[in-house]
Coordinates of C-alpha atoms (C1' of nucleotides) in Angstrom, one line a residue:
Chain A
M10 CA 0.0 -19.7 29.0
T11 CA -1.0 -18.3 26.1
F12 CA -2.7 -21.5 24.6
T13 CA -4.6 -22.5 27.6
T14 CA -5.8 -19.2 28.7
L15 CA -7.1 -18.7 25.4
S16 CA -8.8 -21.7 25.2
T17 CA -10.7 -21.5 28.5
A18 CA -11.5 -17.8 28.7
Q19 CA -12.4 -17.0 25.0
E20 CA -13.3 -20.1 23.6
T21 CA -16.4 -20.4 21.8
G22 CA -16.8 -24.2 21.4
I23 CA -14.7 -24.9 18.1
A24 CA -11.2 -26.0 17.6
D25 CA -8.1 -24.7 19.6
V26 CA -5.7 -22.1 18.1
A27 CA -2.4 -22.8 17.5
P28 CA -0.2 -21.8 20.7
G29 CA 1.0 -18.2 20.3
Q30 CA -1.3 -16.8 17.3
S31 CA -4.5 -15.1 17.7
R32 CA -7.6 -16.5 16.4
Y33 CA -8.0 -14.2 13.5
G34 CA -4.5 -14.9 12.6
W35 CA -5.0 -18.4 12.3
L36 CA -8.2 -17.5 10.6
A37 CA -6.2 -15.5 7.9
S38 CA -4.0 -18.5 7.6
T39 CA -7.0 -20.9 6.8
L40 CA -8.2 -18.4 4.4
R41 CA -4.7 -17.7 2.8
G42 CA -4.5 -21.4 2.3
H43 CA -7.7 -21.5 0.2
I44 CA -6.6 -18.8 -2.1
T45 CA -2.9 -20.3 -2.5
R46 CA -4.1 -23.6 -3.1
G47 CA -6.2 -22.4 -5.7
E48 CA -9.6 -23.5 -4.6
W49 CA -10.9 -19.9 -4.3
V50 CA -10.4 -18.7 -8.0
P51 CA -8.8 -15.5 -8.6
G52 CA -11.3 -12.8 -9.4
S53 CA -14.5 -14.8 -7.9
A54 CA -16.1 -13.4 -4.8
I55 CA -15.5 -15.2 -1.4
L56 CA -18.8 -16.0 0.7
A57 CA -19.9 -12.8 2.8
E58 CA -18.2 -11.5 5.9
T59 CA -21.0 -12.5 8.1
Q60 CA -21.6 -16.0 6.9
L61 CA -17.7 -16.9 7.1
A62 CA -17.8 -15.3 11.0
K63 CA -20.7 -18.0 11.3
A64 CA -19.3 -20.8 9.5
H65 CA -16.1 -20.5 11.7
S66 CA -17.9 -19.4 15.1
V67 CA -16.3 -16.3 15.6
A68 CA -17.7 -12.9 16.0
L69 CA -18.0 -10.3 13.2
G70 CA -15.2 -8.1 14.1
T71 CA -12.9 -11.1 14.3
M72 CA -13.4 -12.4 10.7
R73 CA -13.3 -8.8 9.3
Q74 CA -9.8 -8.2 11.2
A75 CA -8.8 -12.0 9.4
I76 CA -9.8 -10.8 6.2
A77 CA -8.1 -7.0 6.8
V78 CA -4.9 -9.1 7.1
L79 CA -5.3 -10.5 3.4
V80 CA -6.5 -7.3 2.0
A81 CA -3.3 -5.7 3.4
E82 CA -1.4 -8.7 1.5
G83 CA -3.3 -8.0 -1.4
L84 CA -4.5 -11.4 -1.6
L85 CA -8.1 -10.1 -1.4
E86 CA -10.2 -7.2 -2.6
R87 CA -13.1 -5.6 -0.8
V88 CA -15.6 -3.5 -2.7
H89 CA -18.5 -1.8 -0.7
G90 CA -21.9 -3.4 -1.6
R91 CA -20.3 -5.9 -3.4
G92 CA -18.5 -8.4 -1.9
T93 CA -14.8 -9.7 -1.2
F94 CA -12.9 -11.0 -4.1
V95 CA -9.7 -12.9 -4.3
S96 CA -7.2 -11.2 -6.3
S97 CA -6.4 -11.5 -9.8
G98 CA -2.7 -10.3 -9.2
I99 CA -1.1 -8.0 -11.6
G100 CA -1.6 -10.5 -14.3
G101 CA -2.7 -9.5 -17.8
A102 CA -3.4 -6.4 -19.3
S103 CA -2.7 -4.3 -15.9
L104 CA 0.6 -5.4 -16.0
F105 CA 0.9 -4.2 -19.7
R106 CA 0.0 -0.6 -18.1
F107 CA 3.8 -0.3 -17.1
F108 CA 5.5 -0.6 -20.2
R109 CA 4.5 2.2 -22.6
F110 CA 6.0 2.7 -26.1
G111 CA 5.8 5.7 -28.6
S112 CA 7.6 8.2 -30.3
T113 CA 9.4 10.4 -28.3
T114 CA 6.8 13.3 -28.9
T115 CA 4.7 11.9 -26.6
G116 CA 4.6 14.7 -24.3
A117 CA 1.4 15.9 -22.7
A118 CA -0.7 13.4 -24.0
A119 CA -1.1 11.4 -20.8
D120 CA -3.0 8.7 -19.6
A121 CA -5.1 7.1 -22.3
L122 CA -3.6 3.9 -23.1
P123 CA -4.1 3.6 -26.5
G124 CA -6.0 0.6 -28.2
E125 CA -2.5 -0.7 -29.8
V126 CA -1.7 -3.8 -28.2
P127 CA 1.6 -5.4 -28.5
K128 CA 2.1 -8.6 -30.2
S129 CA 4.5 -11.3 -28.9
R130 CA 6.3 -13.8 -30.4
I131 CA 8.8 -16.4 -28.7
I132 CA 11.7 -16.6 -30.9
E133 CA 13.9 -19.1 -28.6
K134 CA 12.5 -21.9 -26.3
R135 CA 15.2 -23.8 -24.3
I136 CA 15.7 -25.9 -21.2
V137 CA 19.0 -24.6 -19.6
K138 CA 21.1 -25.4 -16.6
A139 CA 20.6 -22.5 -14.2
T140 CA 23.6 -20.3 -13.8
P141 CA 24.5 -19.3 -10.6
V142 CA 22.7 -15.7 -11.0
V143 CA 19.8 -17.5 -12.4
A144 CA 19.7 -20.1 -9.8
S145 CA 19.9 -17.7 -7.1
A146 CA 17.0 -15.6 -8.1
L147 CA 14.9 -18.2 -8.9
N148 CA 16.0 -20.0 -5.5
L149 CA 16.9 -23.2 -7.4
A150 CA 19.7 -25.6 -6.5
P151 CA 22.9 -25.1 -8.6
R152 CA 22.9 -26.7 -12.2
C153 CA 19.0 -27.3 -12.0
N154 CA 17.0 -27.0 -14.9
A155 CA 15.3 -23.7 -15.8
L156 CA 12.9 -22.8 -18.9
A157 CA 14.4 -20.1 -20.8
L158 CA 12.8 -17.9 -23.3
T159 CA 13.4 -15.2 -25.8
R160 CA 10.9 -13.3 -27.0
V161 CA 10.3 -10.0 -29.2
R162 CA 7.6 -7.6 -28.3
T163 CA 6.3 -5.6 -31.3
L164 CA 4.1 -2.8 -31.6
I165 CA 2.1 -1.7 -34.9
D166 CA 4.5 -4.5 -36.6
K167 CA 7.8 -2.5 -35.3
P168 CA 10.0 -4.5 -32.9
C169 CA 10.1 -2.5 -29.9
L170 CA 11.2 -4.7 -26.9
V171 CA 13.4 -8.3 -27.0
E172 CA 13.1 -10.1 -23.8
R173 CA 15.2 -13.0 -22.2
I174 CA 13.2 -14.8 -19.2
W175 CA 13.9 -17.8 -17.1
L176 CA 11.5 -19.8 -15.3
P177 CA 11.6 -22.4 -12.6
L178 CA 11.3 -26.3 -13.5
P179 CA 9.6 -28.3 -12.6
T180 CA 6.8 -25.6 -12.0
F181 CA 6.6 -24.4 -15.3
D182 CA 6.6 -27.9 -17.2
A183 CA 3.7 -27.3 -18.6
L184 CA 5.4 -24.5 -20.5
S185 CA 8.1 -26.2 -22.0
A186 CA 5.8 -28.6 -24.0
L187 CA 4.5 -25.8 -25.7
N188 CA 5.6 -25.1 -29.7
K189 CA 5.9 -21.6 -30.6
S190 CA 2.4 -20.9 -32.2
Q191 CA 1.0 -21.5 -28.8
W192 CA 2.1 -18.5 -26.7
D193 CA -0.4 -15.6 -26.1
D194 CA 0.7 -12.2 -26.2
L195 CA 0.6 -11.9 -22.6
L196 CA 2.5 -14.3 -20.4
Y197 CA 1.2 -14.1 -16.8
P198 CA -2.4 -15.3 -17.7
M199 CA -0.3 -18.3 -19.2
Y200 CA 1.4 -18.9 -15.8
Q201 CA -1.8 -18.8 -14.2
R202 CA -3.8 -20.9 -16.4
L203 CA -1.1 -23.7 -17.1
C204 CA 0.9 -23.4 -14.2
G205 CA -1.3 -22.5 -11.7
V206 CA 1.1 -19.9 -11.0
T207 CA -0.4 -16.1 -10.1
V208 CA 2.1 -13.3 -10.1
H209 CA 1.2 -11.0 -7.4
K210 CA 4.1 -8.7 -7.0
A211 CA 7.1 -7.7 -9.1
D212 CA 10.3 -5.9 -8.6
D213 CA 11.6 -3.7 -11.3
N214 CA 14.8 -1.9 -11.9
V215 CA 15.4 0.1 -14.6
T216 CA 19.0 0.9 -16.1
F217 CA 20.5 2.2 -19.3
C218 CA 23.2 0.1 -21.6
L219 CA 24.7 -0.4 -25.2
A220 CA 22.9 -2.6 -27.0
T221 CA 24.7 -6.3 -27.4
A222 CA 24.6 -7.7 -31.0
D223 CA 22.0 -10.0 -30.1
V224 CA 19.7 -7.0 -28.9
S225 CA 20.6 -4.8 -31.8
R226 CA 19.5 -7.6 -34.5
A227 CA 16.4 -8.0 -32.7
L228 CA 15.4 -4.8 -32.4
Q229 CA 16.9 -3.5 -35.9
L230 CA 19.0 -0.8 -34.3
R231 CA 22.7 -0.3 -35.0
A232 CA 25.6 -2.1 -33.2
N233 CA 25.8 -0.4 -29.4
A234 CA 22.7 1.8 -29.6
P235 CA 21.8 2.9 -26.5
C236 CA 19.3 0.8 -24.7
A237 CA 16.9 0.7 -21.5
R238 CA 17.1 -2.3 -19.9
V239 CA 14.4 -3.6 -17.3
E240 CA 15.2 -6.3 -14.7
R241 CA 12.3 -7.8 -13.1
R242 CA 11.9 -10.4 -10.5
A243 CA 8.4 -11.5 -10.3
F244 CA 7.2 -13.1 -7.1
D245 CA 3.9 -15.4 -6.3
M246 CA 1.6 -15.1 -3.6
A247 CA 3.9 -16.9 -1.2
G248 CA 6.4 -14.6 -2.1
R249 CA 8.6 -17.2 -3.9
C250 CA 10.2 -15.3 -6.9
V251 CA 8.9 -17.2 -10.3
E252 CA 10.3 -15.5 -12.9
L253 CA 13.7 -13.5 -14.2
R254 CA 13.4 -11.3 -17.1
H255 CA 15.4 -9.1 -19.0
S256 CA 13.7 -6.8 -21.0
F257 CA 15.7 -4.2 -23.6
G258 CA 14.4 -1.4 -25.5
D259 CA 15.3 1.0 -27.8
A260 CA 16.2 3.8 -25.4
L261 CA 14.9 6.8 -27.2
S262 CA 11.8 5.4 -27.5
F263 CA 11.1 4.0 -24.1
H264 CA 8.7 4.4 -21.7
Y265 CA 8.6 3.0 -18.1
T266 CA 5.6 4.0 -16.0
A267 CA 5.5 3.2 -12.0
H268 CA 2.6 4.0 -9.5
L269 CA 4.2 4.1 -6.3
R270 CA 2.3 3.4 -3.2
Chain B
M21 CA -28.0 12.9 3.7
T22 CA -24.7 11.6 4.9
F23 CA -24.5 14.1 7.3
T24 CA -27.5 14.4 9.0
T25 CA -27.9 10.6 9.2
L26 CA -24.9 10.7 10.8
S27 CA -25.2 13.1 13.2
T28 CA -28.8 12.2 14.5
A29 CA -28.3 8.4 14.7
Q30 CA -24.7 7.9 15.9
E31 CA -24.1 11.2 17.6
T32 CA -23.2 10.8 21.0
G33 CA -22.9 15.0 21.5
I34 CA -19.9 16.0 20.2
A35 CA -19.1 18.2 17.4
D36 CA -20.3 17.4 13.9
V37 CA -18.1 15.2 11.6
A38 CA -17.5 16.9 8.2
P39 CA -20.1 15.7 5.7
G40 CA -18.5 12.8 3.9
Q41 CA -16.2 11.8 6.3
S42 CA -16.4 9.0 8.6
R43 CA -15.8 10.0 12.3
Y44 CA -12.6 7.9 12.7
G45 CA -11.3 9.5 9.7
W46 CA -12.1 12.9 11.1
L47 CA -10.2 11.6 14.5
A48 CA -7.3 10.6 12.3
S49 CA -7.1 14.2 10.8
T50 CA -7.4 16.0 14.1
L51 CA -4.4 13.9 15.4
R52 CA -2.6 14.0 12.2
G53 CA -2.7 17.7 12.8
H54 CA -1.0 17.5 16.2
I55 CA 1.7 16.0 14.8
T56 CA 2.5 17.8 11.2
R57 CA 2.0 21.4 13.4
G58 CA 4.6 19.6 15.8
E59 CA 2.5 20.1 18.5
W60 CA 3.5 16.4 19.3
V61 CA 7.1 15.7 19.5
P62 CA 8.3 12.9 17.3
G63 CA 9.4 10.1 19.8
S64 CA 7.2 11.1 22.7
A65 CA 4.0 9.0 23.7
I66 CA 0.8 10.4 22.8
L67 CA -2.0 9.8 25.3
A68 CA -3.4 6.0 25.8
E69 CA -5.9 5.2 23.6
T70 CA -8.4 4.7 26.2
Q71 CA -8.1 8.4 27.4
L72 CA -8.1 9.8 24.1
A73 CA -11.5 7.8 23.2
K74 CA -13.0 9.3 26.4
A75 CA -11.3 12.8 25.7
H76 CA -13.3 12.9 22.1
S77 CA -16.1 11.2 23.3
V78 CA -16.1 7.9 21.1
A79 CA -15.5 4.5 21.9
L80 CA -12.4 2.8 22.2
G81 CA -12.8 0.7 18.8
T82 CA -13.4 4.1 17.1
M83 CA -10.3 5.5 18.4
R84 CA -8.1 2.7 17.6
Q85 CA -9.4 2.9 14.1
A86 CA -8.1 6.5 13.6
I87 CA -4.9 5.4 15.2
A88 CA -4.7 2.5 12.8
V89 CA -4.6 5.3 10.0
L90 CA -1.9 7.1 11.3
V91 CA 0.0 4.1 11.8
A92 CA -0.4 2.8 8.4
E93 CA 1.0 6.2 7.0
G94 CA 3.7 6.1 9.5
L95 CA 3.3 8.9 11.6
L96 CA 2.1 6.6 14.7
E97 CA 4.3 3.7 15.9
R98 CA 2.4 1.6 19.0
V99 CA 4.3 -0.7 21.3
H100 CA 2.3 -3.3 23.1
G101 CA 2.5 -2.4 27.0
R102 CA 4.3 0.4 26.5
G103 CA 2.0 3.2 24.6
T104 CA 1.9 4.8 21.3
F105 CA 4.4 7.0 19.8
V106 CA 5.1 9.8 17.5
S107 CA 7.0 8.5 14.9
S108 CA 10.5 10.3 14.5
G109 CA 11.4 9.6 11.1
I110 CA 8.4 10.1 9.2
G111 CA 8.4 10.4 5.0
G112 CA 12.1 11.0 4.4
A113 CA 14.7 8.4 3.8
S114 CA 11.9 5.7 2.8
L115 CA 11.0 7.8 -0.5
F116 CA 15.0 7.8 -1.4
R117 CA 14.6 4.0 -1.7
F118 CA 13.3 4.9 -5.2
F119 CA 16.3 6.5 -6.7
R120 CA 19.7 4.3 -6.2
F121 CA 22.7 5.4 -8.0
G122 CA 26.1 3.8 -8.4
S123 CA 28.5 2.5 -10.8
T124 CA 27.2 0.3 -14.0
T125 CA 29.2 -2.2 -12.1
T126 CA 26.2 -2.9 -9.5
G127 CA 25.1 -6.2 -11.2
A128 CA 23.9 -8.4 -8.3
A129 CA 24.8 -6.5 -5.2
A130 CA 21.0 -6.1 -4.7
D131 CA 19.0 -4.4 -1.9
A132 CA 21.2 -3.2 0.8
L133 CA 21.1 0.5 1.0
P134 CA 24.2 1.9 1.6
G135 CA 25.0 4.4 4.2
E136 CA 25.3 7.0 1.7
V137 CA 22.7 9.5 1.7
P138 CA 22.6 12.1 -1.1
K139 CA 23.1 15.8 -0.6
S140 CA 20.6 18.5 -2.0
R141 CA 21.3 21.9 -2.9
I142 CA 18.5 24.5 -4.2
I143 CA 20.6 26.4 -6.9
E144 CA 17.2 28.1 -8.2
K145 CA 14.0 29.2 -6.5
R146 CA 11.6 31.3 -8.4
I147 CA 8.0 32.2 -8.4
V148 CA 6.6 31.6 -11.9
K149 CA 3.7 31.7 -14.1
A150 CA 2.5 28.5 -14.4
T151 CA 2.9 27.4 -18.2
P152 CA -0.2 25.2 -19.6
V153 CA 1.8 22.2 -18.9
V154 CA 2.4 22.7 -15.3
A155 CA -1.0 24.2 -14.5
S156 CA -2.7 21.1 -15.6
A157 CA -0.7 18.8 -13.9
L158 CA -0.9 20.9 -10.8
N159 CA -4.7 21.7 -11.2
L160 CA -3.9 25.4 -11.4
A161 CA -6.1 28.1 -13.4
P162 CA -4.1 29.3 -16.2
R163 CA -1.3 31.7 -15.5
C164 CA -1.6 31.2 -11.6
N165 CA 1.8 31.5 -9.5
A166 CA 3.7 28.4 -9.3
L167 CA 7.1 27.9 -6.9
A168 CA 9.7 26.5 -9.2
L169 CA 12.8 25.1 -7.9
T170 CA 16.2 23.8 -9.4
R171 CA 17.8 21.4 -7.1
V172 CA 21.2 19.6 -7.6
R173 CA 21.5 16.1 -5.3
T174 CA 24.9 14.8 -4.9
L175 CA 26.4 11.9 -3.9
I176 CA 30.1 11.7 -2.1
D177 CA 30.4 15.2 -3.5
K178 CA 29.6 14.3 -7.2
P179 CA 26.6 15.7 -9.0
C180 CA 24.2 12.9 -9.5
L181 CA 21.0 14.2 -10.4
V182 CA 19.6 17.8 -11.3
E183 CA 15.8 18.4 -10.6
R184 CA 13.2 20.8 -11.6
I185 CA 10.1 21.0 -9.2
W186 CA 6.6 23.1 -9.2
L187 CA 5.0 23.6 -6.4
P188 CA 1.5 25.0 -6.5
L189 CA 0.6 28.4 -4.9
P190 CA -0.3 29.3 -2.3
T191 CA -0.1 25.9 -0.7
F192 CA 3.6 25.9 -0.7
D193 CA 3.6 29.6 0.3
A194 CA 5.6 28.7 3.3
L195 CA 8.5 27.5 1.3
S196 CA 8.9 30.4 -1.2
A197 CA 10.1 32.4 1.8
L198 CA 12.9 30.2 2.7
N199 CA 16.5 31.2 1.8
K200 CA 19.0 28.8 0.3
S201 CA 20.4 27.4 3.3
Q202 CA 17.1 26.6 5.0
W203 CA 16.5 23.8 2.7
D204 CA 16.7 19.9 3.8
D205 CA 18.2 17.0 2.2
L206 CA 14.8 15.6 1.9
L207 CA 11.7 17.8 0.5
Y208 CA 8.8 15.7 1.5
P209 CA 9.3 15.9 5.1
M210 CA 9.4 19.3 4.7
Y211 CA 6.2 19.6 2.8
Q212 CA 4.6 17.7 5.8
R213 CA 6.2 20.0 8.5
L214 CA 6.0 23.6 6.7
C215 CA 3.1 23.4 4.2
G216 CA 0.9 20.5 5.8
V217 CA 0.8 18.5 2.9
T218 CA 1.7 14.6 3.0
V219 CA 2.7 13.1 -0.1
H220 CA 0.9 10.0 -0.1
K221 CA 0.9 8.4 -3.9
A222 CA 3.5 9.2 -6.7
D223 CA 3.4 8.1 -10.5
D224 CA 6.7 8.1 -12.1
N225 CA 7.5 7.8 -15.8
V226 CA 11.3 7.4 -16.8
T227 CA 12.6 7.8 -20.2
F228 CA 15.7 8.5 -21.5
C229 CA 17.2 11.5 -23.8
L230 CA 20.1 13.5 -24.4
A231 CA 21.4 16.2 -22.1
T232 CA 20.4 19.9 -22.7
A233 CA 22.9 22.7 -22.1
D234 CA 21.7 23.3 -18.4
V235 CA 21.5 19.7 -17.4
S236 CA 25.0 18.7 -18.8
R237 CA 26.5 21.7 -17.0
A238 CA 24.7 20.7 -13.5
L239 CA 25.9 17.2 -13.8
Q240 CA 29.7 17.8 -15.5
L241 CA 28.4 15.8 -18.7
R242 CA 29.7 16.3 -22.1
A243 CA 27.0 18.3 -24.4
N244 CA 24.4 16.0 -25.4
A245 CA 25.3 13.2 -23.0
P246 CA 22.5 10.2 -22.6
C247 CA 20.5 11.2 -20.2
A248 CA 17.6 9.3 -17.8
R249 CA 14.8 11.6 -17.2
V250 CA 12.1 10.8 -14.5
E251 CA 8.8 12.7 -14.7
R252 CA 7.1 12.6 -11.1
R253 CA 3.7 13.7 -10.1
A254 CA 3.3 13.7 -6.2
F255 CA -0.1 13.4 -4.9
D256 CA -1.6 14.5 -1.0
M257 CA -4.1 12.3 0.6
A258 CA -7.0 13.7 -0.9
G259 CA -5.7 12.6 -4.5
R260 CA -4.5 16.4 -5.7
C261 CA -1.1 16.6 -7.6
V262 CA 1.0 18.8 -5.0
E263 CA 4.4 18.4 -6.8
L264 CA 5.5 18.0 -10.5
R265 CA 9.2 17.2 -10.6
H266 CA 11.4 16.7 -13.5
S267 CA 14.9 14.9 -12.5
F268 CA 17.8 14.2 -14.8
G269 CA 20.5 11.8 -14.4
D270 CA 23.7 10.5 -16.1
A271 CA 22.1 7.6 -18.2
L272 CA 25.5 5.3 -17.4
S273 CA 25.1 5.4 -13.6
F274 CA 21.4 5.7 -13.3
H275 CA 19.3 2.9 -11.5
Y276 CA 15.8 3.2 -11.0
T277 CA 14.0 0.7 -8.8
A278 CA 10.2 -0.2 -8.5
H279 CA 8.4 -2.3 -6.2
L280 CA 5.2 -3.2 -8.3
R281 CA 2.1 -4.1 -5.9
Chain C
dT14 C1' -41.0 0.6 -22.8
dA15 C1' -38.5 3.8 -19.5
dA16 C1' -37.9 5.7 -15.6
dT17 C1' -38.6 5.3 -11.0
dT18 C1' -38.8 3.0 -6.8
dA19 C1' -38.6 -0.6 -3.4
dT20 C1' -35.6 -4.4 -1.8
dA21 C1' -32.2 -7.6 -0.6
dG22 C1' -27.6 -8.4 0.2
dA23 C1' -22.9 -7.2 0.6
dC24 C1' -19.3 -4.0 3.1
dC25 C1' -18.8 0.1 6.5
dT26 C1' -19.1 2.7 10.9
dC27 C1' -19.6 3.1 15.7
dT28 C1' -21.0 1.3 20.5
dA29 C1' -19.9 -0.9 25.0
dG30 C1' -17.7 -3.8 27.6
dA31 C1' -14.6 -8.0 29.3
dG32 C1' -10.6 -10.1 29.3
dG33 C1' -5.6 -10.9 28.0
dA34 C1' -0.6 -9.7 27.1
dC35 C1' 3.0 -6.9 28.0
dT36 C1' 6.5 -3.5 30.2
dA37 C1' 7.9 -0.5 33.9
dT38 C1' 8.0 0.4 38.5
dA39 C1' 7.3 0.0 43.2
dC40 C1' 7.1 -2.9 47.0
dT41 C1' 8.1 -7.0 49.7
dG42 C1' 11.3 -10.5 52.2
dC43 C1' 15.6 -12.2 52.4
Chain D
dG4 C1' 21.7 -4.7 48.7
dC5 C1' 19.5 -7.7 45.5
dA6 C1' 15.6 -10.6 44.0
dG7 C1' 11.1 -11.7 43.4
dT8 C1' 6.3 -10.5 43.7
dA9 C1' 2.7 -7.1 43.1
dT10 C1' 0.5 -3.6 40.6
dA11 C1' -0.5 -0.2 37.7
dG12 C1' -0.9 1.4 32.9
dT13 C1' -0.9 0.3 28.2
dC14 C1' -2.0 -1.8 24.0
dC15 C1' -4.2 -6.4 22.0
dT16 C1' -7.9 -9.7 21.2
dC17 C1' -12.6 -11.1 20.6
dT18 C1' -17.4 -10.3 21.8
dA19 C1' -22.1 -9.3 20.1
dG20 C1' -25.3 -6.1 18.0
dA21 C1' -27.8 -1.4 15.8
dG22 C1' -27.4 1.1 12.5
dG23 C1' -25.6 3.2 7.7
dT24 C1' -23.9 2.9 2.9
dC25 C1' -23.4 1.3 -1.4
dT26 C1' -24.6 -1.8 -5.0
dA27 C1' -27.5 -4.5 -8.3
dT28 C1' -32.0 -6.2 -9.3
dA29 C1' -36.8 -6.9 -9.3
dA30 C1' -41.2 -4.8 -8.5
dT31 C1' -43.7 -0.9 -9.8
dT32 C1' -45.4 3.2 -12.0
dA33 C1' -46.0 6.6 -15.9

DNA sequence: TAATTATAGACCTCTAGAGGACTATACTGC
DNA sequence: GCAGTATAGTCCTCTAGAGGTCTATAATTA
């Protein structure tokens, strides 16, 4: 029996490990709980491995193995000589780097992110009954409520992107109370601050289409103009989908950058 | 000095490790060499960790760490109680998942990768003097030689993608000797097998443009058809850029999927 | 004041070994 | 012949510790 053998032969006097699970796996779960419950603030350092090991009465190597699990999951980041930090996710400006816009004459002008930060404006905010597609993406029961946002992002006062965003309720209740002037240019930090949701992972799907009437109006394009479309599903640290987003931009000035692996 | 301290304080009597590299990193390179040179046959078991550790005069833990590196790279697979095996499908299809093509009616049909594997055909292979753009991407001195490939990928006998690929010489000399029938459908496994280059990371940049005459001919599109363009830079494990690739596809049937983080 | 040199504290590498878990195979008893 | 039992060989978990590298900061020196 896994349970008894573990707790007799390799037990050092602390609480038993769940049956069928290794001690480092159990430690990883414990630490993960601190993070997902928000007790350990993203960006802050956690205790040193030696102290954690001592606090949990395990060998250093075992604690290192537990931490390695969470590093692999992207929840923790280790920095040699400085410490181990709770991952701040892909929130904030780091996510913006995936969207770059400019004239089609960019060419070689490679990686230097220009100082231009896109401005955002919420032009519509509604509570809607989730359509089947939205409900399935956000794992909502059919006809549950979702918060639907429409948002225009501008670069140097020129609209470059229009986005339709669906967020599950009641998780995002805090946002449904805001009026239009209370929105920041970046949403993910707001999710974190106001709703306790940390965006941790996202899947993007880029396709090409022709602008609908709504889109062409918002982007000041002619009807049926060629259009780039990004469908994004964003996930929190527990792997739940917390945002569905459809973004549209003028195809001819569209840039999408991804770093694979 | 990293080198001397390592070899005095922790040396056990075997050959010195390269400066600036850990012993397990050096062991990983050694094992990787056996695999990429084909000396260890895909699917077969390698020596037991205990034997490998003894053969290389290192502690078991160190050898396990080296093996873990190759497992993470996908070159080895461990099976509890049976042994450690050389991975049979390295590189390959896993990279293809970043390109998916279909009719624009895909919609919700999400993640199930269909059995359709794209066929590839090299339609041109030349040794060229690197243009400034290519030389800077591949870190070549100006006017050095590069291998330029033009390649058409087809899905169900329909051309869906045309690619222009530049590879630095002499790293890829082994490929410049091949004739057009000797190319596989997937290039990255060939880089690994024939040139010892493991693609480890890639940056993609997606834009939209109008098809040039060459592209529209290869893809059987009308002149100036809207066209998706992916510029990829692929990097090896040391972070050197080893491939510059421009891919073009019909915008209307283009899908690009990225998993962020 | 500015540059250099300790120093503390963090993560990283490596060692040596004991015992557990899992798999496949050879052996034994019926 | 077949089922159950040893057994050997493999990877997995965990321990306990020494010494190294890296970063930031405090103390020292020019």
